[in-house]
PDB file of C-alpha atoms in Angstrom:
ATOM      1  CA  MET A   1      84.102 -13.558 111.932  1.00  0.00           C
ATOM      2  CA  LEU A   2      87.601 -14.622 112.918  1.00  0.00           C
ATOM      3  CA  LYS A   3      89.000 -13.157 109.720  1.00  0.00           C
ATOM      4  CA  THR A   4      88.357  -9.644 111.034  1.00  0.00           C
ATOM      5  CA  LEU A   5      90.798 -10.291 113.893  1.00  0.00           C
ATOM      6  CA  PHE A   6      93.661 -10.521 111.404  1.00  0.00           C
ATOM      7  CA  THR A   7      92.572  -7.794 108.976  1.00  0.00           C
ATOM      8  CA  PRO A   8      94.259  -4.357 109.205  1.00  0.00           C
ATOM      9  CA  ASN A   9      91.966  -1.560 110.469  1.00  0.00           C
ATOM     10  CA  ALA A  10      89.091  -4.002 110.882  1.00  0.00           C
ATOM     11  CA  GLN A  11      86.391  -3.482 113.507  1.00  0.00           C
ATOM     12  CA  PRO A  12      85.304  -6.929 114.755  1.00  0.00           C
ATOM     13  CA  ARG A  13      82.011  -7.334 116.545  1.00  0.00           C
ATOM     14  CA  ARG A  14      82.148  -6.636 120.257  1.00  0.00           C
ATOM     15  CA  SER A  15      81.264 -10.225 121.163  1.00  0.00           C
ATOM     16  CA  VAL A  16      84.060 -11.558 118.956  1.00  0.00           C
ATOM     17  CA  PHE A  17      86.603  -9.132 120.377  1.00  0.00           C
ATOM     18  CA  LEU A  18      85.650  -9.899 123.999  1.00  0.00           C
ATOM     19  CA  SER A  19      85.826 -13.633 123.306  1.00  0.00           C
ATOM     20  CA  MET A  20      89.316 -13.177 121.874  1.00  0.00           C
ATOM     21  CA  VAL A  21      90.439 -11.225 124.958  1.00  0.00           C
ATOM     22  CA  ALA A  22      88.990 -13.854 127.299  1.00  0.00           C
ATOM     23  CA  ALA A  23      90.751 -16.629 125.361  1.00  0.00           C
ATOM     24  CA  GLN A  24      94.099 -14.812 125.509  1.00  0.00           C
ATOM     25  CA  VAL A  25      93.787 -14.197 129.263  1.00  0.00           C
ATOM     26  CA  ALA A  26      92.826 -17.837 129.842  1.00  0.00           C
ATOM     27  CA  ALA A  27      95.812 -18.987 127.782  1.00  0.00           C
ATOM     28  CA  LEU A  28      98.208 -16.820 129.811  1.00  0.00           C
ATOM     29  CA  LEU A  29      96.769 -18.095 133.105  1.00  0.00           C
ATOM     30  CA  LEU A  30      97.003 -21.673 131.903  1.00  0.00           C
ATOM     31  CA  LEU A  31     100.611 -21.135 130.819  1.00  0.00           C
ATOM     32  CA  TRP A  32     101.398 -19.594 134.210  1.00  0.00           C
ATOM     33  CA  LEU A  33      99.730 -22.522 135.975  1.00  0.00           C
ATOM     34  CA  VAL A  34     101.332 -25.316 133.943  1.00  0.00           C
ATOM     35  CA  TYR A  35     104.764 -23.857 133.188  1.00  0.00           C
ATOM     36  CA  PRO A  36     105.727 -21.485 136.032  1.00  0.00           C
ATOM     37  CA  LEU A  37     109.129 -19.780 135.858  1.00  0.00           C
ATOM     38  CA  GLN A  38     111.634 -20.825 138.523  1.00  0.00           C
ATOM     39  CA  VAL A  39     112.175 -17.277 139.790  1.00  0.00           C
ATOM     40  CA  PHE A  40     108.499 -16.381 139.506  1.00  0.00           C
ATOM     41  CA  PRO A  41     105.853 -17.466 142.064  1.00  0.00           C
ATOM     42  CA  THR A  42     103.182 -19.851 140.876  1.00  0.00           C
ATOM     43  CA  LEU A  43      99.585 -18.808 140.350  1.00  0.00           C
ATOM     44  CA  GLY A  44      98.552 -20.742 143.449  1.00  0.00           C
ATOM     45  CA  GLU A  45     101.143 -18.957 145.594  1.00  0.00           C
ATOM     46  CA  VAL A  46     100.027 -15.564 144.334  1.00  0.00           C
ATOM     47  CA  LEU A  47      96.365 -16.325 145.047  1.00  0.00           C
ATOM     48  CA  ALA A  48      97.222 -17.595 148.541  1.00  0.00           C
ATOM     49  CA  SER A  49      99.312 -14.482 149.190  1.00  0.00           C
ATOM     50  CA  PHE A  50      96.508 -12.252 147.937  1.00  0.00           C
ATOM     51  CA  LYS A  51      94.092 -13.904 150.370  1.00  0.00           C
ATOM     52  CA  ASP A  52      96.543 -13.404 153.233  1.00  0.00           C
ATOM     53  CA  LEU A  53      97.109  -9.758 152.283  1.00  0.00           C
ATOM     54  CA  VAL A  54      93.387  -9.074 152.307  1.00  0.00           C
ATOM     55  CA  GLN A  55      92.583 -10.957 155.503  1.00  0.00           C
ATOM     56  CA  THR A  56      95.548 -10.177 157.746  1.00  0.00           C
ATOM     57  CA  GLN A  57      97.494  -7.244 156.294  1.00  0.00           C
ATOM     58  CA  GLY A  58      94.772  -4.812 155.311  1.00  0.00           C
ATOM     59  CA  LEU A  59      95.312  -4.743 151.569  1.00  0.00           C
ATOM     60  CA  VAL A  60      91.915  -3.172 150.890  1.00  0.00           C
ATOM     61  CA  GLN A  61      92.398  -0.435 153.501  1.00  0.00           C
ATOM     62  CA  GLU A  62      95.914   0.341 152.276  1.00  0.00           C
ATOM     63  CA  LEU A  63      94.709   0.484 148.674  1.00  0.00           C
ATOM     64  CA  TRP A  64      91.938   2.878 149.681  1.00  0.00           C
ATOM     65  CA  ALA A  65      94.420   5.109 151.533  1.00  0.00           C
ATOM     66  CA  SER A  66      96.663   5.286 148.476  1.00  0.00           C
ATOM     67  CA  LEU A  67      93.746   5.798 146.104  1.00  0.00           C
ATOM     68  CA  THR A  68      92.310   8.735 148.054  1.00  0.00           C
ATOM     69  CA  THR A  69      95.748  10.356 148.253  1.00  0.00           C
ATOM     70  CA  ALA A  70      96.307   9.808 144.534  1.00  0.00           C
ATOM     71  CA  LEU A  71      92.923  11.293 143.624  1.00  0.00           C
ATOM     72  CA  ALA A  72      93.524  14.336 145.834  1.00  0.00           C
ATOM     73  CA  ALA A  73      96.929  14.894 144.243  1.00  0.00           C
ATOM     74  CA  LEU A  74      95.492  14.453 140.749  1.00  0.00           C
ATOM     75  CA  GLY A  75      92.675  16.916 141.398  1.00  0.00           C
ATOM     76  CA  ILE A  76      94.981  19.666 142.665  1.00  0.00           C
ATOM     77  CA  ALA A  77      97.604  18.979 139.989  1.00  0.00           C
ATOM     78  CA  THR A  78      94.973  19.125 137.241  1.00  0.00           C
ATOM     79  CA  VAL A  79      93.739  22.544 138.370  1.00  0.00           C
ATOM     80  CA  LEU A  80      97.296  23.897 138.587  1.00  0.00           C
ATOM     81  CA  ALA A  81      98.303  22.438 135.236  1.00  0.00           C
ATOM     82  CA  LEU A  82      95.200  23.803 133.489  1.00  0.00           C
ATOM     83  CA  LEU A  83      95.872  27.253 134.918  1.00  0.00           C
ATOM     84  CA  ILE A  84      99.509  27.226 133.788  1.00  0.00           C
ATOM     85  CA  ALA A  85      98.652  25.797 130.363  1.00  0.00           C
ATOM     86  CA  TYR A  86      95.848  28.290 129.672  1.00  0.00           C
ATOM     87  CA  LEU A  87      98.094  31.170 130.714  1.00  0.00           C
ATOM     88  CA  THR A  88     100.320  30.362 127.748  1.00  0.00           C
ATOM     89  CA  ALA A  89      97.777  32.298 125.687  1.00  0.00           C
ATOM     90  CA  LEU A  90      99.463  35.364 127.172  1.00  0.00           C
ATOM     91  CA  PRO A  91     103.095  35.676 125.995  1.00  0.00           C
ATOM     92  CA  PHE A  92     104.123  36.988 129.411  1.00  0.00           C
ATOM     93  CA  PHE A  93     103.404  33.602 131.042  1.00  0.00           C
ATOM     94  CA  ARG A  94     104.849  31.285 128.383  1.00  0.00           C
ATOM     95  CA  PRO A  95     108.248  30.986 130.113  1.00  0.00           C
ATOM     96  CA  LEU A  96     106.383  29.695 133.189  1.00  0.00           C
ATOM     97  CA  ALA A  97     104.871  26.803 131.243  1.00  0.00           C
ATOM     98  CA  PHE A  98     108.214  26.108 129.569  1.00  0.00           C
ATOM     99  CA  ALA A  99     110.008  25.979 132.944  1.00  0.00           C
ATOM    100  CA  ALA A 100     107.274  23.799 134.482  1.00  0.00           C
ATOM    101  CA  SER A 101     107.487  21.264 131.663  1.00  0.00           C
ATOM    102  CA  LYS A 102     111.277  20.984 132.022  1.00  0.00           C
ATOM    103  CA  MET A 103     110.993  20.344 135.758  1.00  0.00           C
ATOM    104  CA  ARG A 104     109.767  16.828 135.003  1.00  0.00           C
ATOM    105  CA  TYR A 105     113.440  15.831 134.810  1.00  0.00           C
ATOM    106  CA  LEU A 106     113.964  16.595 138.510  1.00  0.00           C
ATOM    107  CA  THR A 107     114.324  13.531 140.766  1.00  0.00           C
ATOM    108  CA  LEU A 108     112.004  12.855 143.678  1.00  0.00           C
ATOM    109  CA  THR A 109     114.886  12.234 146.087  1.00  0.00           C
ATOM    110  CA  GLY A 110     115.949  15.861 146.036  1.00  0.00           C
ATOM    111  CA  LEU A 111     112.371  17.157 146.093  1.00  0.00           C
ATOM    112  CA  THR A 112     111.372  15.255 149.202  1.00  0.00           C
ATOM    113  CA  PHE A 113     114.321  16.694 151.120  1.00  0.00           C
ATOM    114  CA  PHE A 114     113.426  20.316 150.392  1.00  0.00           C
ATOM    115  CA  MET A 115     109.710  19.787 150.908  1.00  0.00           C
ATOM    116  CA  ALA A 116     110.375  18.105 154.246  1.00  0.00           C
ATOM    117  CA  LEU A 117     112.161  21.276 155.333  1.00  0.00           C
ATOM    118  CA  LEU A 118     109.302  23.517 154.190  1.00  0.00           C
ATOM    119  CA  LEU A 119     106.315  21.481 155.380  1.00  0.00           C
ATOM    120  CA  SER A 120     105.336  20.294 158.837  1.00  0.00           C
ATOM    121  CA  SER A 121     103.827  16.849 158.340  1.00  0.00           C
ATOM    122  CA  GLY A 122     104.576  13.704 156.398  1.00  0.00           C
ATOM    123  CA  HIS A 123     101.166  13.827 154.736  1.00  0.00           C
ATOM    124  CA  GLN A 124     101.806  17.318 153.397  1.00  0.00           C
ATOM    125  CA  VAL A 125     105.190  16.271 152.060  1.00  0.00           C
ATOM    126  CA  LYS A 126     103.759  13.177 150.403  1.00  0.00           C
ATOM    127  CA  LEU A 127     100.877  15.075 148.843  1.00  0.00           C
ATOM    128  CA  SER A 128     103.114  17.941 147.701  1.00  0.00           C
ATOM    129  CA  VAL A 129     105.581  15.625 145.995  1.00  0.00           C
ATOM    130  CA  LEU A 130     102.764  13.853 144.150  1.00  0.00           C
ATOM    131  CA  ILE A 131     101.187  17.153 143.122  1.00  0.00           C
ATOM    132  CA  PHE A 132     104.487  18.497 141.829  1.00  0.00           C
ATOM    133  CA  GLY A 133     105.326  15.325 139.930  1.00  0.00           C
ATOM    134  CA  ALA A 134     101.886  15.134 138.305  1.00  0.00           C
ATOM    135  CA  THR A 135     101.680  18.860 137.527  1.00  0.00           C
ATOM    136  CA  VAL A 136     104.877  19.068 135.492  1.00  0.00           C
ATOM    137  CA  TYR A 137     103.821  16.133 133.311  1.00  0.00           C
ATOM    138  CA  LEU A 138     100.280  17.437 132.935  1.00  0.00           C
ATOM    139  CA  VAL A 139     101.547  20.879 131.915  1.00  0.00           C
ATOM    140  CA  THR A 140     103.660  19.277 129.192  1.00  0.00           C
ATOM    141  CA  GLY A 141     100.717  17.380 127.729  1.00  0.00           C
ATOM    142  CA  MET A 142      98.185  20.187 128.123  1.00  0.00           C
ATOM    143  CA  THR A 143     100.475  22.756 126.549  1.00  0.00           C
ATOM    144  CA  SER A 144     100.883  20.457 123.546  1.00  0.00           C
ATOM    145  CA  VAL A 145      97.099  20.253 123.250  1.00  0.00           C
ATOM    146  CA  ILE A 146      96.790  24.040 123.257  1.00  0.00           C
ATOM    147  CA  LEU A 147      99.574  24.412 120.711  1.00  0.00           C
ATOM    148  CA  SER A 148      97.717  21.987 118.426  1.00  0.00           C
ATOM    149  CA  THR A 149      95.011  24.631 117.943  1.00  0.00           C
ATOM    150  CA  THR A 150      94.997  25.581 114.263  1.00  0.00           C
ATOM    151  CA  GLN A 151      94.779  29.064 112.814  1.00  0.00           C
ATOM    152  CA  GLU A 152      91.642  27.996 110.944  1.00  0.00           C
ATOM    153  CA  GLU A 153      89.862  27.234 114.224  1.00  0.00           C
ATOM    154  CA  LEU A 154      90.648  30.664 115.634  1.00  0.00           C
ATOM    155  CA  ASP A 155      89.786  32.428 112.369  1.00  0.00           C
ATOM    156  CA  HIS A 156      86.429  30.650 112.271  1.00  0.00           C
ATOM    157  CA  ALA A 157      85.613  31.987 115.734  1.00  0.00           C
ATOM    158  CA  ARG A 158      86.657  35.494 114.701  1.00  0.00           C
ATOM    159  CA  THR A 159      84.416  35.393 111.617  1.00  0.00           C
ATOM    160  CA  LEU A 160      81.509  34.762 113.994  1.00  0.00           C
ATOM    161  CA  GLY A 161      82.233  38.108 115.617  1.00  0.00           C
ATOM    162  CA  MET A 162      83.956  36.786 118.715  1.00  0.00           C
ATOM    163  CA  SER A 163      86.612  38.807 120.512  1.00  0.00           C
ATOM    164  CA  GLU A 164      90.078  37.367 121.124  1.00  0.00           C
ATOM    165  CA  TRP A 165      89.135  36.361 124.678  1.00  0.00           C
ATOM    166  CA  ARG A 166      85.844  34.828 123.557  1.00  0.00           C
ATOM    167  CA  SER A 167      87.620  32.955 120.760  1.00  0.00           C
ATOM    168  CA  PHE A 168      90.108  31.621 123.274  1.00  0.00           C
ATOM    169  CA  LEU A 169      87.310  30.521 125.604  1.00  0.00           C
ATOM    170  CA  GLU A 170      85.289  28.759 122.911  1.00  0.00           C
ATOM    171  CA  VAL A 171      88.083  27.215 120.835  1.00  0.00           C
ATOM    172  CA  VAL A 172      90.858  26.504 123.333  1.00  0.00           C
ATOM    173  CA  VAL A 173      89.216  26.215 126.754  1.00  0.00           C
ATOM    174  CA  LEU A 174      85.886  24.577 125.915  1.00  0.00           C
ATOM    175  CA  GLY A 175      86.870  23.039 122.585  1.00  0.00           C
ATOM    176  CA  LYS A 176      89.918  21.249 123.978  1.00  0.00           C
ATOM    177  CA  LEU A 177      88.341  19.855 127.170  1.00  0.00           C
ATOM    178  CA  PRO A 178      88.083  16.287 125.786  1.00  0.00           C
ATOM    179  CA  ASP A 179      91.781  16.349 124.923  1.00  0.00           C
ATOM    180  CA  MET A 180      92.627  17.743 128.371  1.00  0.00           C
ATOM    181  CA  LEU A 181      90.725  14.881 129.990  1.00  0.00           C
ATOM    182  CA  GLU A 182      92.701  12.434 127.866  1.00  0.00           C
ATOM    183  CA  VAL A 183      95.955  14.037 129.062  1.00  0.00           C
ATOM    184  CA  VAL A 184      94.805  13.587 132.673  1.00  0.00           C
ATOM    185  CA  ARG A 185      93.939   9.941 132.010  1.00  0.00           C
ATOM    186  CA  GLN A 186      97.304   9.211 130.464  1.00  0.00           C
ATOM    187  CA  ASN A 187      99.263  10.878 133.261  1.00  0.00           C
ATOM    188  CA  PHE A 188      97.368   9.404 136.214  1.00  0.00           C
ATOM    189  CA  ALA A 189      99.717   6.429 135.987  1.00  0.00           C
ATOM    190  CA  ILE A 190     102.611   8.702 136.952  1.00  0.00           C
ATOM    191  CA  ILE A 191     101.060   9.253 140.376  1.00  0.00           C
ATOM    192  CA  TRP A 192     100.848   5.504 140.946  1.00  0.00           C
ATOM    193  CA  THR A 193     104.495   5.198 139.957  1.00  0.00           C
ATOM    194  CA  MET A 194     105.520   7.862 142.464  1.00  0.00           C
ATOM    195  CA  ILE A 195     103.194   7.001 145.321  1.00  0.00           C
ATOM    196  CA  THR A 196     104.893   3.696 146.121  1.00  0.00           C
ATOM    197  CA  LEU A 197     108.205   5.497 146.597  1.00  0.00           C
ATOM    198  CA  VAL A 198     106.739   8.353 148.618  1.00  0.00           C
ATOM    199  CA  GLU A 199     104.806   6.032 150.923  1.00  0.00           C
ATOM    200  CA  THR A 200     108.022   4.128 151.569  1.00  0.00           C
ATOM    201  CA  LEU A 201     109.747   7.331 152.701  1.00  0.00           C
ATOM    202  CA  TYR A 202     106.800   8.511 154.845  1.00  0.00           C
ATOM    203  CA  GLN A 203     105.337   5.448 156.477  1.00  0.00           C
ATOM    204  CA  SER A 204     103.112   7.010 159.126  1.00  0.00           C
ATOM    205  CA  GLU A 205      99.950   6.841 156.989  1.00  0.00           C
ATOM    206  CA  GLY A 206     100.569   3.433 155.452  1.00  0.00           C
ATOM    207  CA  GLY A 207      99.402   2.856 151.901  1.00  0.00           C
ATOM    208  CA  ILE A 208      99.828   0.155 149.314  1.00  0.00           C
ATOM    209  CA  GLY A 209     103.342   1.409 148.569  1.00  0.00           C
ATOM    210  CA  LEU A 210     104.434   0.654 152.119  1.00  0.00           C
ATOM    211  CA  LEU A 211     102.784  -2.761 151.956  1.00  0.00           C
ATOM    212  CA  LEU A 212     104.625  -3.472 148.706  1.00  0.00           C
ATOM    213  CA  TYR A 213     107.902  -2.332 150.269  1.00  0.00           C
ATOM    214  CA  LYS A 214     107.486  -4.740 153.195  1.00  0.00           C
ATOM    215  CA  GLN A 215     106.725  -7.663 150.899  1.00  0.00           C
ATOM    216  CA  ASN A 216     109.754  -6.845 148.786  1.00  0.00           C
ATOM    217  CA  ARG A 217     112.025  -6.329 151.786  1.00  0.00           C
ATOM    218  CA  TYR A 218     111.303  -9.791 153.173  1.00  0.00           C
ATOM    219  CA  LEU A 219     111.437 -11.417 149.723  1.00  0.00           C
ATOM    220  CA  HIS A 220     107.765 -12.373 149.696  1.00  0.00           C
ATOM    221  CA  LEU A 221     107.682 -12.560 145.922  1.00  0.00           C
ATOM    222  CA  ALA A 222     104.147 -13.905 145.760  1.00  0.00           C
ATOM    223  CA  GLY A 223     102.975 -10.928 147.790  1.00  0.00           C
ATOM    224  CA  VAL A 224     104.858  -8.531 145.537  1.00  0.00           C
ATOM    225  CA  VAL A 225     103.212  -9.980 142.435  1.00  0.00           C
ATOM    226  CA  ALA A 226      99.784  -9.967 144.090  1.00  0.00           C
ATOM    227  CA  ILE A 227     100.076  -6.279 145.014  1.00  0.00           C
ATOM    228  CA  GLN A 228     101.397  -5.356 141.580  1.00  0.00           C
ATOM    229  CA  LEU A 229      98.427  -7.092 139.984  1.00  0.00           C
ATOM    230  CA  VAL A 230      96.064  -5.187 142.286  1.00  0.00           C
ATOM    231  CA  ILE A 231      97.691  -1.890 141.273  1.00  0.00           C
ATOM    232  CA  LEU A 232      97.500  -2.914 137.606  1.00  0.00           C
ATOM    233  CA  ALA A 233      93.803  -3.788 137.945  1.00  0.00           C
ATOM    234  CA  THR A 234      93.084  -0.514 139.740  1.00  0.00           C
ATOM    235  CA  GLY A 235      94.880   1.505 137.086  1.00  0.00           C
ATOM    236  CA  THR A 236      93.064  -0.322 134.295  1.00  0.00           C
ATOM    237  CA  LEU A 237      89.719   0.372 135.964  1.00  0.00           C
ATOM    238  CA  GLN A 238      90.645   4.051 136.261  1.00  0.00           C
ATOM    239  CA  ASP A 239      91.493   4.150 132.568  1.00  0.00           C
ATOM    240  CA  TYR A 240      88.058   2.817 131.698  1.00  0.00           C
ATOM    241  CA  MET A 241      86.422   5.306 134.076  1.00  0.00           C
ATOM    242  CA  PHE A 242      88.164   8.244 132.383  1.00  0.00           C
ATOM    243  CA  GLU A 243      87.231   6.881 128.969  1.00  0.00           C
ATOM    244  CA  TRP A 244      83.605   6.549 130.118  1.00  0.00           C
ATOM    245  CA  LEU A 245      83.622  10.146 131.372  1.00  0.00           C
ATOM    246  CA  ARG A 246      85.039  11.334 128.048  1.00  0.00           C
ATOM    247  CA  ARG A 247      82.410   9.496 126.020  1.00  0.00           C
ATOM    248  CA  THR A 248      79.601  10.592 128.346  1.00  0.00           C
ATOM    249  CA  PHE A 249      80.381  14.305 128.588  1.00  0.00           C
ATOM    250  CA  PHE A 250      82.100  14.791 125.224  1.00  0.00           C
ATOM    251  CA  PRO A 251      80.446  12.341 122.802  1.00  0.00           C
ATOM    252  CA  TYR A 252      81.329  14.593 119.859  1.00  0.00           C
ATOM    253  CA  ALA A 253      85.055  14.045 120.537  1.00  0.00           C
ATOM    254  CA  THR A 254      84.942  10.589 118.957  1.00  0.00           C
ATOM    255  CA  LEU A 255      83.105  11.593 115.778  1.00  0.00           C
ATOM    256  CA  THR A 256      86.344  12.062 113.822  1.00  0.00           C
ATOM    257  CA  ALA A 257      87.902   8.796 115.002  1.00  0.00           C
ATOM    258  CA  ALA A 258      88.644   6.163 112.366  1.00  0.00           C
ATOM    259  CA  LYS A 259      86.038   3.455 112.001  1.00  0.00           C
TER     260      LYS A 259
END
């Protein structure tokens, strides 16, 4: 059984794999507990700080506020990115997708200034910055998915008597939905990267980013690590949720995966 863990391209049994993961996590926790780094808080300090954050500083409420904002931004950004990406089927709109993908190099500092001038509330600014940041990355990934469509796939649809629009709908729009969902899953992390900065700039609504900023400002390193671990756990759970959605609604998407 253990031999499969060290064999290239092997597929160990689920129980063996989960046992290996549990052993590795336990080893890391034990190492952290027994040999803590001097500049890094101990496991006990992090756990105590986590308890204090939950009981007295509203960690759960702040996480929920950030999560709802992130989901709202992701939903709007996904719709916008899909629209821009699908429009690349028409040559007239291809420069739009090209320009949108290049805008991912713009910095948030400059964006927040202009959006603050255009919008009336801090919430609108925060949401707009997150939507913009997520959209430009999503467009890049989704456009790559569309461009991966092969001539054989389109020709097969045409041989079935489909028009160009029907071929596009069946092959690109419906056929690539599993890949589009994967692009969304991969880019959700970008929103979590941005939201901590945006919540620091617009503090009226709180959020886990503001809580992290306060812990960092007053050098509460144990609190910083505790919050980072919470964000990491939340992101990991989201990854599994997206993977579950993909397997549930598009089970055929994994048929060609290597076994």
